[in-house]
Short mmCIF file of C-alpha atoms in Angstrom, two decimals:
data_model
loop_
_atom_site.label_atom_id
_atom_site.label_comp_id
_atom_site.label_asym_id
_atom_site.label_seq_id
_atom_site.Cartn_x
_atom_site.Cartn_y
_atom_site.Cartn_z
CA MET A 25 76.76 106.84 68.50
CA ARG A 26 79.09 109.51 69.71
CA ILE A 27 82.76 108.76 70.62
CA SER A 28 84.96 111.05 72.74
CA CYS A 29 88.32 110.19 71.27
CA GLY A 30 90.92 109.43 73.84
CA ALA A 31 88.45 109.25 76.70
CA ARG A 32 88.83 106.34 79.09
CA GLN A 33 85.27 106.63 80.51
CA ASN A 34 81.95 107.71 79.07
CA VAL A 35 81.30 111.61 79.23
CA GLN A 36 78.27 113.74 79.25
CA THR A 37 78.55 117.32 78.02
CA VAL A 38 76.51 120.43 78.98
CA PRO A 39 74.13 121.99 78.44
CA THR A 40 72.33 119.11 76.51
CA THR A 41 73.76 116.29 78.56
CA THR A 42 74.92 114.67 75.42
CA LEU A 43 76.39 111.13 76.03
CA TRP A 44 79.74 110.44 74.47
CA PHE A 45 81.14 106.88 74.67
CA LYS A 46 84.66 106.09 75.87
CA ASP A 47 87.25 105.40 73.24
CA PHE A 48 88.38 101.78 73.56
CA GLY A 49 89.32 99.07 71.05
CA TYR A 50 88.50 101.00 67.83
CA THR A 51 91.99 102.00 66.67
CA GLY A 52 95.66 102.68 67.44
CA GLY A 53 97.22 106.14 67.93
CA ILE A 54 97.93 107.92 71.28
CA PRO A 55 95.37 109.50 73.67
CA ALA A 56 96.23 113.06 74.84
CA ASN A 57 94.78 116.18 76.41
CA ALA A 58 92.91 118.28 73.94
CA SER A 59 92.68 121.93 73.05
CA ARG A 60 89.42 123.03 71.39
CA PRO A 61 90.01 125.10 68.23
CA SER A 62 86.38 126.54 68.06
CA PHE A 63 83.45 127.40 70.25
CA ILE A 64 81.35 125.00 68.15
CA THR A 65 83.69 122.12 69.08
CA PRO A 66 82.10 119.78 71.78
CA PRO A 67 83.43 120.53 75.21
CA LEU A 68 85.52 117.44 75.38
CA LYS A 69 88.89 117.26 77.13
CA THR A 70 90.78 114.49 75.25
CA LEU A 71 91.66 113.52 71.76
CA ARG A 72 93.53 110.76 69.95
CA PHE A 73 96.48 111.52 67.57
CA PHE A 74 98.35 109.34 65.06
CA PRO A 75 102.09 109.77 64.72
CA LEU A 76 103.60 108.98 61.38
CA SER A 77 105.71 106.29 63.09
CA GLY A 78 102.46 104.34 63.60
CA GLY A 79 101.76 104.24 59.78
CA PRO A 80 100.59 106.64 57.12
CA SER A 81 96.96 105.64 57.53
CA ASN A 82 95.06 104.91 60.68
CA CYS A 83 91.39 103.95 60.96
CA TYR A 84 88.56 103.78 63.47
CA ASN A 85 86.90 100.50 62.71
CA ILE A 86 83.47 100.49 64.48
CA ASN A 87 81.48 97.31 64.43
CA GLY A 88 77.83 96.61 65.27
CA VAL A 89 76.43 99.57 63.18
CA PRO A 90 72.89 98.69 62.01
CA LYS A 91 72.31 98.83 58.33
CA GLY A 92 71.06 102.34 57.27
CA HIS A 93 71.72 105.87 56.21
CA TYR A 94 73.98 107.93 58.45
CA SER A 95 75.46 111.43 59.02
CA VAL A 96 79.04 110.85 59.96
CA ARG A 97 80.83 113.90 61.61
CA ILE A 98 84.34 114.12 62.78
CA PHE A 99 85.68 117.02 64.91
CA PHE A 100 89.36 117.78 64.83
CA GLY A 101 91.42 119.00 67.77
CA LEU A 102 94.78 120.25 68.77
CA VAL A 103 97.06 118.50 71.40
CA GLU A 104 97.06 120.68 74.43
CA GLN A 105 99.59 123.49 74.35
CA ALA A 106 100.06 123.25 70.59
CA SER A 107 99.71 126.46 68.68
CA ALA A 108 97.66 127.27 65.59
CA THR A 109 100.99 127.47 63.64
CA ASN A 110 101.32 123.79 64.36
CA GLU A 111 97.91 122.72 63.06
CA PRO A 112 97.97 119.33 61.43
CA LEU A 113 96.81 118.88 57.89
CA PHE A 114 95.61 115.43 56.78
CA ASP A 115 93.06 113.57 54.63
CA ILE A 116 89.91 111.80 55.84
CA SER A 117 88.15 108.95 54.20
CA ILE A 118 84.91 107.01 55.02
CA GLN A 119 84.39 103.53 53.77
CA GLY A 120 87.50 103.96 51.51
CA THR A 121 86.28 107.14 49.86
CA GLN A 122 88.23 110.19 50.51
CA ILE A 123 85.83 113.04 51.61
CA TYR A 124 87.98 115.85 52.87
CA SER A 125 91.49 117.35 53.08
CA LEU A 126 92.15 119.84 55.85
CA LYS A 127 93.35 123.27 54.65
CA SER A 128 95.81 125.58 56.27
CA GLY A 129 93.96 128.00 58.60
CA TRP A 130 91.21 125.61 59.66
CA THR A 131 91.74 126.34 63.25
CA SER A 132 90.50 129.94 62.64
CA GLN A 133 87.43 128.91 60.78
CA ASP A 134 84.52 127.60 62.89
CA ASP A 135 82.93 125.59 60.15
CA GLN A 136 86.23 123.91 59.23
CA ALA A 137 86.65 122.51 62.83
CA PHE A 138 84.91 119.38 61.63
CA THR A 139 83.86 117.49 58.45
CA GLU A 140 80.56 115.73 57.80
CA ALA A 141 79.31 113.37 55.24
CA GLN A 142 76.15 111.28 54.65
CA VAL A 143 76.84 107.61 53.77
CA PHE A 144 75.03 104.31 53.57
CA LEU A 145 76.50 101.69 55.95
CA THR A 146 75.37 98.30 54.85
CA ASP A 147 77.70 95.76 56.10
CA GLY A 148 77.47 96.30 59.93
CA SER A 149 80.53 98.39 60.27
CA ALA A 150 82.03 101.79 59.66
CA SER A 151 85.60 102.41 58.64
CA ILE A 152 86.85 106.08 59.19
CA CYS A 153 90.53 106.64 58.21
CA PHE A 154 92.95 109.50 58.69
CA HIS A 155 95.93 109.72 56.18
CA SER A 156 99.09 111.63 56.95
CA THR A 157 100.18 114.13 54.30
CA GLY A 158 103.46 115.08 55.94
CA HIS A 159 102.02 118.15 57.72
CA GLY A 160 101.67 117.13 61.29
CA ASP A 161 99.98 114.14 63.02
CA PRO A 162 96.21 113.73 62.55
CA ALA A 163 94.41 114.58 65.72
CA ILE A 164 90.70 113.60 66.28
CA LEU A 165 88.52 115.05 69.12
CA SER A 166 85.25 113.19 68.44
CA ILE A 167 83.30 111.05 66.00
CA GLU A 168 79.56 110.97 65.62
CA ILE A 169 77.48 108.37 63.71
CA LEU A 170 73.88 109.59 63.56
CA GLN A 171 71.20 107.67 61.76
CA ILE A 172 69.01 109.62 59.37
CA ASP A 173 66.09 108.73 57.07
CA ASP A 174 67.02 106.39 54.13
CA ASN A 175 65.62 108.88 51.73
CA ALA A 176 67.26 111.98 53.22
CA TYR A 177 68.75 114.32 50.52
CA TYR A 178 67.32 112.19 47.68
CA PHE A 179 68.47 114.32 44.84
CA VAL A 180 69.08 112.39 41.63
CA PRO A 181 67.11 109.69 39.67
CA GLN A 182 70.07 107.47 39.71
CA TRP A 183 70.24 107.71 43.64
CA SER A 184 71.76 104.57 44.98
CA LYS A 185 73.44 103.41 48.14
CA GLY A 186 76.74 104.01 46.41
CA ILE A 187 76.38 107.77 46.80
CA ILE A 188 78.20 109.81 49.52
CA LEU A 189 77.64 113.37 50.18
CA ARG A 190 80.02 115.65 52.01
CA THR A 191 78.89 118.85 53.60
CA VAL A 192 80.63 121.85 52.13
CA LYS A 193 78.42 124.65 53.42
CA ARG A 194 75.21 124.93 55.44
CA LEU A 195 73.95 128.61 56.01
CA SER A 196 71.18 130.03 58.05
CA CYS A 197 70.35 133.53 56.58
CA GLY A 198 69.26 136.67 58.29
CA PHE A 199 68.87 137.14 61.98
CA GLY A 200 70.00 134.61 64.53
CA GLN A 201 73.19 132.67 65.56
CA SER A 202 75.15 129.65 64.44
CA LYS A 203 73.47 126.68 65.99
CA PHE A 204 73.14 122.97 65.89
CA GLY A 205 69.95 121.17 65.17
CA VAL A 206 69.52 120.34 68.90
CA ASP A 207 69.74 123.99 69.64
CA TYR A 208 67.07 124.70 67.02
CA GLY A 209 64.77 122.21 68.68
CA ALA A 210 65.03 120.07 65.60
CA ASP A 211 63.93 116.54 65.16
CA PRO A 212 66.84 114.20 65.95
CA ARG A 213 66.12 112.26 62.79
CA GLY A 214 67.64 115.23 60.97
CA GLY A 215 71.12 114.35 62.13
CA ASP A 216 71.74 117.37 64.40
CA ARG A 217 73.00 119.47 61.58
CA PHE A 218 75.17 122.59 62.18
CA TRP A 219 73.91 125.79 60.61
CA GLU A 220 76.26 128.56 60.27
CA HIS A 221 74.77 132.01 60.54
CA ILE A 222 75.24 134.51 57.91
CA LYS A 223 73.87 138.04 58.30
CA THR A 224 74.68 139.18 54.81
CA PHE A 225 75.93 138.20 51.43
CA GLY A 226 77.73 141.50 50.97
CA ASP A 227 78.00 144.98 52.09
CA ASP A 228 74.64 146.87 51.63
CA SER A 229 73.51 144.18 49.18
CA ASP A 230 70.68 142.75 51.31
CA ARG A 231 68.78 143.18 54.63
CA PRO A 232 67.61 140.65 57.19
CA ARG A 233 64.00 139.82 57.96
CA SER A 234 62.44 137.65 60.69
CA VAL A 235 59.01 136.66 62.02
CA GLU A 236 57.62 134.72 64.89
CA THR A 237 54.88 133.28 62.84
CA ARG A 238 54.60 129.45 62.53
CA ILE A 239 56.00 127.92 59.40
CA ASN A 240 54.11 125.20 57.76
CA GLN A 241 55.60 121.96 56.17
CA ALA A 242 59.03 122.53 57.70
CA SER A 243 59.82 119.59 60.04
CA ARG A 244 58.80 116.85 57.71
CA PRO A 245 60.46 113.71 56.50
CA PRO A 246 62.81 112.72 55.00
CA ASN A 247 65.04 115.77 55.85
CA PHE A 248 63.31 117.14 59.01
CA TYR A 249 64.36 120.67 58.74
CA PRO A 250 63.80 122.79 61.86
CA GLU A 251 60.95 125.14 61.72
CA THR A 252 63.05 127.90 63.27
CA LEU A 253 65.25 127.93 60.18
CA TYR A 254 62.49 129.43 58.07
CA ARG A 255 61.65 132.33 60.35
CA SER A 256 64.46 134.50 59.17
CA ALA A 257 65.71 135.35 55.73
CA LEU A 258 67.91 137.78 53.60
CA VAL A 259 66.14 140.08 51.12
CA SER A 260 67.85 142.05 48.36
CA THR A 261 67.42 145.83 48.22
CA SER A 262 65.86 147.90 45.41
CA SER A 263 69.34 149.49 44.68
CA GLN A 264 70.82 146.09 44.30
CA PRO A 265 68.04 143.68 43.41
CA ASP A 266 70.17 140.67 42.57
CA LEU A 267 70.94 138.53 45.66
CA THR A 268 74.33 136.90 45.21
CA TYR A 269 76.24 134.37 47.30
CA THR A 270 79.79 133.26 46.18
CA LEU A 271 81.75 130.30 47.62
CA ASP A 272 85.25 128.90 46.99
CA VAL A 273 85.09 125.29 46.10
CA ASP A 274 87.32 122.50 44.86
CA PRO A 275 87.39 122.29 41.07
CA ASN A 276 86.18 119.48 38.87
CA LYS A 277 83.59 118.18 41.41
CA ASN A 278 79.91 117.65 41.34
CA TYR A 279 77.78 119.67 43.79
CA SER A 280 74.35 119.19 45.10
CA ILE A 281 72.68 122.52 46.06
CA TRP A 282 69.66 122.83 48.38
CA LEU A 283 67.94 126.18 48.62
CA HIS A 284 65.42 127.10 51.30
CA PHE A 285 62.62 129.58 51.11
CA ALA A 286 59.54 130.97 52.91
CA GLU A 287 57.51 134.04 52.05
CA ILE A 288 57.74 135.88 55.40
CA GLU A 289 57.46 139.56 54.13
CA ASN A 290 54.23 141.36 54.74
CA SER A 291 54.54 143.22 51.41
CA VAL A 292 54.05 139.89 49.59
CA THR A 293 50.59 138.43 50.00
CA ALA A 294 49.68 136.76 46.68
CA ILE A 295 50.96 134.76 43.80
CA GLY A 296 52.98 136.83 41.17
CA GLN A 297 54.17 139.60 43.61
CA ARG A 298 57.68 138.11 43.86
CA VAL A 299 59.15 136.02 41.00
CA PHE A 300 62.85 135.49 40.31
CA ASN A 301 65.21 133.31 38.44
CA ILE A 302 67.96 131.31 40.15
CA LEU A 303 71.35 131.06 38.39
CA ILE A 304 74.36 129.09 39.26
CA ASN A 305 77.71 130.21 37.78
CA GLY A 306 75.67 132.22 35.28
CA ASP A 307 73.36 129.43 34.10
CA VAL A 308 69.69 129.54 34.91
CA VAL A 309 68.73 126.35 36.91
CA PHE A 310 65.23 127.54 38.17
CA GLU A 311 63.07 129.90 36.23
CA ASP A 312 60.15 132.01 37.43
CA VAL A 313 60.33 130.98 41.00
CA ASP A 314 57.20 132.10 42.91
CA ILE A 315 57.48 130.94 46.59
CA VAL A 316 53.86 131.50 47.38
CA LYS A 317 52.68 129.58 44.28
CA LEU A 318 55.11 126.66 44.60
CA SER A 319 54.79 126.21 48.40
CA GLY A 320 51.08 126.75 48.55
CA GLY A 321 50.83 129.87 50.61
CA ARG A 322 52.66 132.33 52.82
CA PHE A 323 54.68 131.15 55.77
CA THR A 324 55.19 127.81 54.20
CA ALA A 325 58.57 126.14 53.52
CA LEU A 326 59.85 125.49 50.06
CA VAL A 327 63.01 123.60 49.23
CA LEU A 328 64.55 123.41 45.79
CA ASN A 329 67.47 121.13 44.75
CA THR A 330 69.75 120.92 41.79
CA THR A 331 73.02 119.26 40.98
CA VAL A 332 75.76 120.98 38.97
CA PRO A 333 79.32 120.20 37.88
CA VAL A 334 81.80 122.90 38.72
CA ASN A 335 85.07 123.10 36.70
CA GLY A 336 86.50 126.23 38.28
CA ARG A 337 87.14 127.19 41.88
CA THR A 338 84.09 129.38 42.43
CA LEU A 339 80.41 128.58 43.02
CA THR A 340 78.12 131.55 42.55
CA ILE A 341 74.38 131.37 43.36
CA THR A 342 72.32 134.36 42.08
CA LEU A 343 68.66 135.13 42.67
CA SER A 344 67.67 137.68 40.00
CA PRO A 345 64.11 139.32 40.38
CA LYS A 346 61.60 139.21 37.38
CA GLU A 347 58.45 140.41 39.19
CA GLY A 348 58.79 142.69 42.30
CA SER A 349 61.91 144.47 43.22
CA SER A 350 63.68 141.96 45.43
CA ALA A 351 64.52 138.32 45.89
CA ILE A 352 64.52 136.39 49.27
CA ILE A 353 66.20 133.34 50.64
CA THR A 354 66.13 131.52 54.03
CA ALA A 355 68.96 129.06 53.95
CA VAL A 356 71.55 127.29 51.69
CA GLU A 357 73.08 123.81 51.72
CA ILE A 358 75.95 122.80 49.44
CA PHE A 359 77.21 119.24 49.24
CA GLU A 360 80.00 117.61 47.22
CA TYR A 361 78.94 114.25 46.02
CA ALA A 362 80.60 111.24 44.68
CA GLN A 363 80.16 107.45 44.35
CA TYR A 364 81.79 105.02 46.61
CA THR A 365 85.32 103.92 45.35
CA CYS A 366 85.51 101.24 47.92
CA ASN A 367 84.89 97.64 46.84
CA LEU A 368 83.24 96.26 50.03
CA ASP A 369 83.67 92.65 48.99
CA LEU A 370 87.41 93.19 48.49
CA PHE A 371 87.65 95.24 51.67
CA TRP A 372 86.02 92.77 53.93
CA VAL A 373 87.31 89.64 52.50
CA LEU A 374 90.76 90.19 50.98
CA GLY A 375 91.49 93.26 53.15
CA LYS A 376 90.87 91.44 56.33
CA ALA A 377 92.94 88.37 55.12
CA LEU A 378 95.80 90.76 54.30
CA GLN A 379 95.59 92.38 57.67
CA THR A 380 95.83 88.94 59.22
CA LEU A 381 98.97 88.35 56.89
CA LYS A 382 100.43 91.63 58.16
CA LYS A 383 100.07 90.52 61.78
CA ALA A 384 101.56 87.09 61.05
CA LEU A 385 104.56 88.50 59.20
CA GLY A 386 105.02 91.17 61.86
CA LEU A 387 105.12 93.98 59.32
CA PRO A 388 106.12 97.28 60.90
CA PRO A 389 103.39 99.80 61.60
CA ARG A 390 104.65 102.24 59.02
CA PHE A 391 103.30 99.90 56.32
CA GLY A 392 99.86 101.07 57.18
CA TRP A 393 97.55 98.34 55.78
CA ASN A 394 94.44 99.85 57.38
CA GLY A 395 91.22 100.60 55.79
CA ASP A 396 90.57 99.71 52.13
CA PRO A 397 93.70 98.39 50.31
CA CYS A 398 93.27 100.42 47.04
CA VAL A 399 91.34 103.57 47.88
CA PRO A 400 91.52 106.38 48.40
CA GLN A 401 93.73 106.35 45.39
CA GLN A 402 96.07 108.81 47.10
CA HIS A 403 96.71 106.56 49.93
CA PRO A 404 96.89 102.86 48.80
CA TRP A 405 98.53 100.12 50.89
CA THR A 406 102.21 99.86 50.61
CA GLY A 407 103.11 96.83 48.48
CA ALA A 408 99.62 96.55 46.97
CA ASP A 409 99.25 96.98 43.21
CA CYS A 410 95.68 98.13 42.25
CA GLN A 411 93.78 98.52 39.05
CA LEU A 412 90.28 99.77 38.28
CA GLU A 413 87.97 96.87 37.28
CA LYS A 414 85.96 98.27 34.39
CA SER A 415 82.96 95.93 34.79
CA SER A 416 82.31 96.96 38.44
CA GLY A 417 83.98 100.48 38.38
CA LYS A 418 85.70 99.47 41.60
CA TRP A 419 89.38 99.22 42.57
CA VAL A 420 90.83 95.78 43.09
CA ILE A 421 94.22 94.36 44.05
CA ASP A 422 95.97 92.78 41.12
CA GLY A 423 99.40 92.22 42.67
CA LEU A 424 101.21 92.17 46.07
CA ASN A 425 104.89 92.82 46.70
CA LEU A 426 105.90 90.75 49.76
CA SER A 427 109.69 91.14 49.38
CA GLY A 428 112.07 90.93 52.25
CA ASN A 429 109.54 89.22 54.63
CA SER A 430 111.36 85.85 55.11
CA ILE A 431 108.40 83.86 53.88
CA GLY A 432 109.27 80.13 53.89
CA GLY A 433 107.75 76.61 53.85
CA ALA A 434 105.64 74.78 51.31
CA ILE A 435 103.30 76.69 48.97
CA PRO A 436 99.70 75.65 50.09
CA SER A 437 97.94 73.45 47.50
CA SER A 438 94.82 75.45 48.01
CA LEU A 439 96.43 78.29 46.04
CA GLY A 440 95.95 75.99 43.00
CA THR A 441 92.14 76.60 43.32
CA VAL A 442 92.52 80.37 42.75
CA THR A 443 91.64 80.44 39.09
CA SER A 444 92.46 84.10 38.61
CA LEU A 445 96.02 83.79 39.88
CA GLN A 446 98.44 84.37 37.02
CA VAL A 447 101.89 84.93 38.63
CA LEU A 448 103.17 83.80 42.16
CA PHE A 449 105.93 85.85 43.87
CA THR A 450 107.81 87.00 40.89
CA ASP A 451 111.57 87.72 41.13
CA ASN A 452 112.03 85.24 43.98
CA SER A 453 115.18 83.05 43.47
CA GLY A 454 114.38 80.89 46.45
CA LEU A 455 111.39 79.20 44.82
CA CYS A 456 111.82 75.54 44.06
CA GLY A 457 110.16 72.19 43.61
CA ILE A 458 108.23 72.49 40.30
CA PRO A 459 109.31 71.93 36.76
CA GLY A 460 111.68 74.60 35.59
CA LEU A 461 112.88 75.47 39.14
CA PRO A 462 115.66 73.81 41.26
CA THR A 463 114.84 71.01 43.55
CA CYS A 464 114.02 72.11 47.04
CA GLY A 465 116.89 71.83 49.56
CA PRO A 466 119.59 73.92 51.21
CA HIS A 467 120.30 76.19 48.14
CA LEU A 468 122.31 79.29 48.41
CA THR A 469 121.29 82.51 46.96
CA THR A 470 123.40 84.31 44.48
CA GLY A 471 124.25 86.87 47.10
CA ALA A 472 125.30 84.16 49.44
CA LYS A 473 127.43 82.52 46.88
CA ILE A 474 129.21 85.77 46.04
CA GLY A 475 129.73 86.38 49.81
CA ILE A 476 131.28 82.98 50.30
CA GLY A 477 133.48 83.42 47.27
CA LEU A 478 134.76 86.77 48.48
CA GLY A 479 135.33 85.37 51.96
CA THR A 480 137.30 82.40 50.68
CA SER A 481 139.51 84.61 48.44
CA PHE A 482 140.22 86.95 51.38
CA ALA A 483 141.15 84.04 53.71
CA PHE A 484 143.47 82.57 50.89
CA LEU A 485 145.13 86.06 50.53
CA LEU A 486 145.74 86.15 54.20
CA LEU A 487 147.28 82.62 54.22
CA ILE A 488 149.65 83.44 51.28
CA THR A 489 150.67 86.69 53.10
CA PHE A 490 151.34 84.84 56.26
CA SER A 491 153.36 82.12 54.48
CA VAL A 492 155.57 84.67 52.65
CA CYS A 493 156.28 86.66 55.89
CA TRP A 494 157.24 83.38 57.66
CA TRP A 495 159.47 82.29 54.86
CA LYS A 496 161.30 85.62 54.76
CA ARG A 497 161.79 85.54 58.41
CA ARG A 498 163.28 81.99 58.31
CA GLN A 499 165.66 82.95 55.55
CA ASN A 500 167.02 85.87 57.62
CA ILE A 501 167.59 83.57 60.49
CA ILE A 502 169.43 81.10 58.35
CA ARG A 503 171.60 83.88 56.76
CA VAL A 504 172.60 85.14 60.25
CA GLN A 505 173.65 81.69 61.30
CA GLN A 506 175.73 81.17 58.13
CA ILE A 507 177.66 84.39 58.70
CA ALA A 508 178.32 83.44 62.26
CA ALA A 509 179.72 80.15 61.27
CA ARG A 510 182.17 81.56 58.65
CA ALA A 511 183.57 84.01 61.29
CA ALA A 512 184.16 81.54 64.09
CA PRO A 513 187.89 80.61 63.58
CA TYR A 514 189.11 84.13 63.21
CA ALA A 515 187.08 85.05 66.27
CA LYS A 516 188.70 82.23 68.25
CA ALA A 517 192.27 83.24 67.34
CA ARG A 518 191.55 86.85 68.31
CA THR A 519 190.22 85.57 71.65
CA HIS A 520 193.41 83.53 72.46
CA PHE A 521 195.77 86.36 71.47
CA SER A 522 193.87 88.85 73.64
CA ARG A 523 193.91 86.40 76.55
CA ASP A 524 197.77 86.00 76.22
CA ILE A 525 198.29 89.80 76.27
CA GLN A 526 196.05 90.11 79.41
CA MET A 527 197.96 87.28 81.21
CA THR A 528 201.37 88.99 80.42
CA ARG A 529 200.10 92.25 81.74
CA HIS A 530 198.90 90.59 84.81
CA ASN A 531 202.31 88.87 85.53
CA ASN A 532 204.25 92.08 85.16
CA ASN A 533 202.06 93.89 87.52
CA HIS A 534 202.42 91.22 90.01
CA ALA A 535 206.26 91.40 89.92
CA ASN A 536 206.36 95.15 90.34
CA SER A 537 204.08 94.94 93.26
CA HIS A 538 206.23 92.42 94.96
CA THR A 539 209.53 94.53 94.81
CA ALA A 540 207.91 97.52 96.18
CA SER A 541 206.59 95.56 99.08
CA GLU A 542 210.01 94.38 99.88
CA ASN A 543 211.72 97.73 99.65
CA GLY A 544 209.27 99.48 101.82
CA PRO A 545 208.10 103.07 101.46
CA ILE A 546 210.41 105.89 100.40
CA LEU A 547 210.91 108.27 103.38
CA LEU A 548 211.74 111.98 102.95
CA SER A 549 213.94 113.82 105.33
#
């Protein structure tokens, strides 16, 4: 199955007419136009990105996946018009196991434009999650889920379906170009692997060789390596006989290393003519390697595998000749491996129940609650307390913090059948109805009681203030009235005296006016 993320209809890409299914109903996020970061990226025009506002973790949940062993590959993209300086950095997990963290500069490294892991999917579904790390929004161009042989890359006696392999590096040495398995004409059961071409391990340290001769025992189960892969190689020189490849890796990890050979040089025709040791970080892991002897003849594929722990940040593979003057190598595969940390029973029972609870409570998207509740350990669910169960080696939920969600109503009696339940909803003052707790009813919380007390006190203070002001105003009015009453007789006497004077003046003026009228005007001559 191949999904073109963000696409609203099925898409076929050239030149192989590969079918990509439309992206509908698998996840949240936002579809957008895409910008391809590398020439090896599928020629698709859309992607899906996941803003942090939609939660710290977002998952593609794909159902109807037949039980089996799969190569899961995820291509990253950039939202159109985005620059390389804005490249998002985020974590990726499959089935609850973190497999990869994007590193700064991935947009300029072709083999970092995608990540790939081999996993066993046994419950009919695949959960592929993207976890924000605060460095941009995860943006996914495409997802491929390709079934491979159940025994592909069997590498340790304790091999089990709890093993997950992440591709760190896959190199095709010598002449040629970087190609996918389909371009090599490989068997589809090989998972359409991408082979990054490398023409030299170092300046003047080796030289390429190639042939057109048919290679025996190449495209065989369970790995189905393409025959074309073995027709070119790198050979060390007489001046620098050791053939050395060095790769930067994450420390404190276990790595499964697969080395590919075929004797294609005409100068080597018999057993014993080319013999070398293989060292990893200075330790001999294969001694007296004779390709002709081990493969059964010339032009015959040989694959050697070993698993090593690496404590430092460098993985160095050295081929050191013992017989003959040079060493030879055809291809290199390096995988980081780990066991599943996801508890599938927990994920599909309790996880689904909690997602139903999330929906019922209307929890905001930022809570996440997608994928496995406890793993990856770096990205657990908000409000979920997890611990490692020693007997199974899996992470389980041992507590939930559901504070502030206004849960109400009676506690279901069915909770009494959960024999492992030890404590229910601690620190919840609203619980009632069992011995030791208050009877159920309209009880007030401590905060509510404090609020009511403060409100009552404030109202009482306002009442007192209003009463004092009213009383003072009333006293002022009474005082003014008393003063007015005492001054009333004096004011009345003054009023009468003033009126008498005014009347006298009025009468005098009237008399004078009358005399003048009688005498007439004074005439001047």
